[in-house]
Amino acid sequence: MSIQESDLGAETAAATALSHDFSNLSVRETEDRLESGVYPKREITIVRGEGAKLWDDTGREYVDCVGGQGSANLGHCNPYVVEAIEKQARTLLNCPEIFYNDTRAEVLKKLAEVSPPGMNRIFLCNSGTEAVEGALKFARLLTGKTDIIATVRGFHGRSMGALSATWEKKYRDPFYPLIPGFTHVPYNKIEAIREAITDKTAAVLIEPIQGEGGVHVPSDDFLPALRKLCDETGVLLILDEIQTGFCRTGKFWGGDHYGVKGDLMTVAKSIAGGIPMGAVLMDERFGPLDKSTHGSTFGGNPLTAAAAVAAIRYMQDYRLDQRSAELGEYFMGKLQPLAGKPGSVVREVRGKGLIIGLELKQKVVPYLKALMDRGVLALPAGPNVLRLLPPLVIEREQLDFAAEQIAAVLVG
Ligand SMILES: Cc1ncc(COP(=O)(O)O)c(C=O)c1O
């Protein structure tokens, strides 16, 4: 007799068994019933992707301007990445960092090759928030100081350290107390940062272009002035390139537009062509960090490393930075005029390369649904900004189609 039958009785045991039988649930019922519930969902089931196209379970095709929330810069099922994963999966799937590994060494060299000069000390991890978490710890380790200056509307992730740097109230409020020592100052205001620096400040953590917070591009002199301020005060500059990196903005890094590099830099999203991975890149002057001060079981694992080597090689071979700049200008040329049109709900169009935000006079959510019905998938960035992050391999005709649908939905 099993434990259930003896303890609960046959009827209760049958009911218990039944409540664990989810085999008849549809895909959407399964996710609604079994997932944590933290994600707002859209009413489609995506089953396949190629380049900038996605298909749902009814066979309907969409032009993807969500781009895996920035993780699909290389397009869906990029052939370089798929081939590298297939090959590596047959060779070695995991290998903790306590051992040396050939594929990991390759990805470290690749990252060092494309990183701003001197950013050659690299910590490999698995996501954006984990990269930010690492950078915050390293900033404390390197300076012996505790405090971090972040920005109003900044987004850096949702684990406790990263969340303490993230500004949005609705992400933070349920989780107090957060980590002490974080202040938020207005973005693009150098004097506010100068005033916020104290003798406890370890670092300023900032996005070169704010993404999630509404696609805000700083003035040309802001980041150079911030670099100078950090140098003068001995405060570290952490550039969060998680959304702006890997060619998204029309240059390899967001900071390249301003000739600025951080002391530390956080990267993730498209680093491995759509496979989960993150990294902290540090200036080589920091040398090797003390042993065992940080770590991660899956950090630098060979499967993601192989995907990242292939992804970065693809970015280089196909000059995705240039492509993003050209296509961004083309797309912007079509979207910018929507702001002035009679009957338009567009207040302003902002962006660089293929990170574009359309600030609306209304809440964005109903427009996202209307666009989806017309075959275009897009993102919000705050309550009233429509954000477009298409794969950088998108074709001009697909941008034309997206721009037509956006105009139809946003201009009355
Ligand atoms: C600038 C920035 N930092 C950090 C993160 C967090 O990355 P992840 O969602 O991979 O944890 C994001 C995600 O959108 C981001 O845009």
PDB file of C-alpha atoms and ligand atoms in Angstrom, residues 69 126-130 132 155-158 207 209 211-212 240-244 266 268-269 277 387, ligand 1:
ATOM      1  CA  GLN A  69      13.347  42.217 -25.614  1.00  0.00           C
ATOM      2  CA  ASN A 126      23.859  34.022 -17.212  1.00  0.00           C
ATOM      3  CA  SER A 127      21.675  37.124 -17.455  1.00  0.00           C
ATOM      4  CA  GLY A 128      21.572  40.892 -17.306  1.00  0.00           C
ATOM      5  CA  THR A 129      20.534  41.222 -13.700  1.00  0.00           C
ATOM      6  CA  GLU A 130      23.316  38.841 -12.717  1.00  0.00           C
ATOM      7  CA  VAL A 132      24.653  44.058 -12.770  1.00  0.00           C
ATOM      8  CA  PHE A 155      16.449  50.001 -15.337  1.00  0.00           C
ATOM      9  CA  HIS A 156      19.085  47.474 -14.279  1.00  0.00           C
ATOM     10  CA  GLY A 157      17.204  44.274 -13.450  1.00  0.00           C
ATOM     11  CA  ARG A 158      15.185  42.735 -10.663  1.00  0.00           C
ATOM     12  CA  GLU A 207      22.664  53.185 -19.250  1.00  0.00           C
ATOM     13  CA  ILE A 209      20.750  55.319 -23.586  1.00  0.00           C
ATOM     14  CA  GLY A 211      15.801  51.683 -22.710  1.00  0.00           C
ATOM     15  CA  GLU A 212      13.079  50.303 -20.456  1.00  0.00           C
ATOM     16  CA  ASP A 240      25.049  49.187 -18.310  1.00  0.00           C
ATOM     17  CA  GLU A 241      25.192  48.135 -21.990  1.00  0.00           C
ATOM     18  CA  ILE A 242      22.758  45.260 -21.538  1.00  0.00           C
ATOM     19  CA  GLN A 243      20.203  46.771 -23.911  1.00  0.00           C
ATOM     20  CA  THR A 244      22.441  49.127 -25.895  1.00  0.00           C
ATOM     21  CA  THR A 266      27.557  45.027 -17.963  1.00  0.00           C
ATOM     22  CA  ALA A 268      23.834  40.377 -21.739  1.00  0.00           C
ATOM     23  CA  LYS A 269      20.751  40.050 -24.018  1.00  0.00           C
ATOM     24  CA  MET A 277      24.285  34.735 -20.977  1.00  0.00           C
ATOM     25  CA  ARG A 387       9.400  50.686 -27.982  1.00  0.00           C
TER      26      ARG A 387
HETATM   27  C1  LIG B   1      19.729  48.138 -19.214  1.00  0.00           C
HETATM   28  C2  LIG B   1      19.286  46.837 -18.620  1.00  0.00           C
HETATM   29  N1  LIG B   1      19.944  46.348 -17.562  1.00  0.00           N
HETATM   30  C3  LIG B   1      19.600  45.172 -17.004  1.00  0.00           C
HETATM   31  C4  LIG B   1      18.553  44.414 -17.502  1.00  0.00           C
HETATM   32  C5  LIG B   1      18.186  43.100 -16.863  1.00  0.00           C
HETATM   33  O1  LIG B   1      18.508  42.056 -17.729  1.00  0.00           O
HETATM   34  P1  LIG B   1      17.844  40.596 -17.543  1.00  0.00           P
HETATM   35  O2  LIG B   1      16.394  40.741 -17.879  1.00  0.00           O
HETATM   36  O3  LIG B   1      18.608  39.722 -18.502  1.00  0.00           O
HETATM   37  O4  LIG B   1      18.049  40.198 -16.133  1.00  0.00           O
HETATM   38  C6  LIG B   1      17.834  44.900 -18.599  1.00  0.00           C
HETATM   39  C7  LIG B   1      16.686  44.149 -19.135  1.00  0.00           C
HETATM   40  O5  LIG B   1      15.834  44.653 -19.816  1.00  0.00           O
HETATM   41  C8  LIG B   1      18.212  46.142 -19.180  1.00  0.00           C
HETATM   42  O6  LIG B   1      17.567  46.645 -20.232  1.00  0.00           O
END
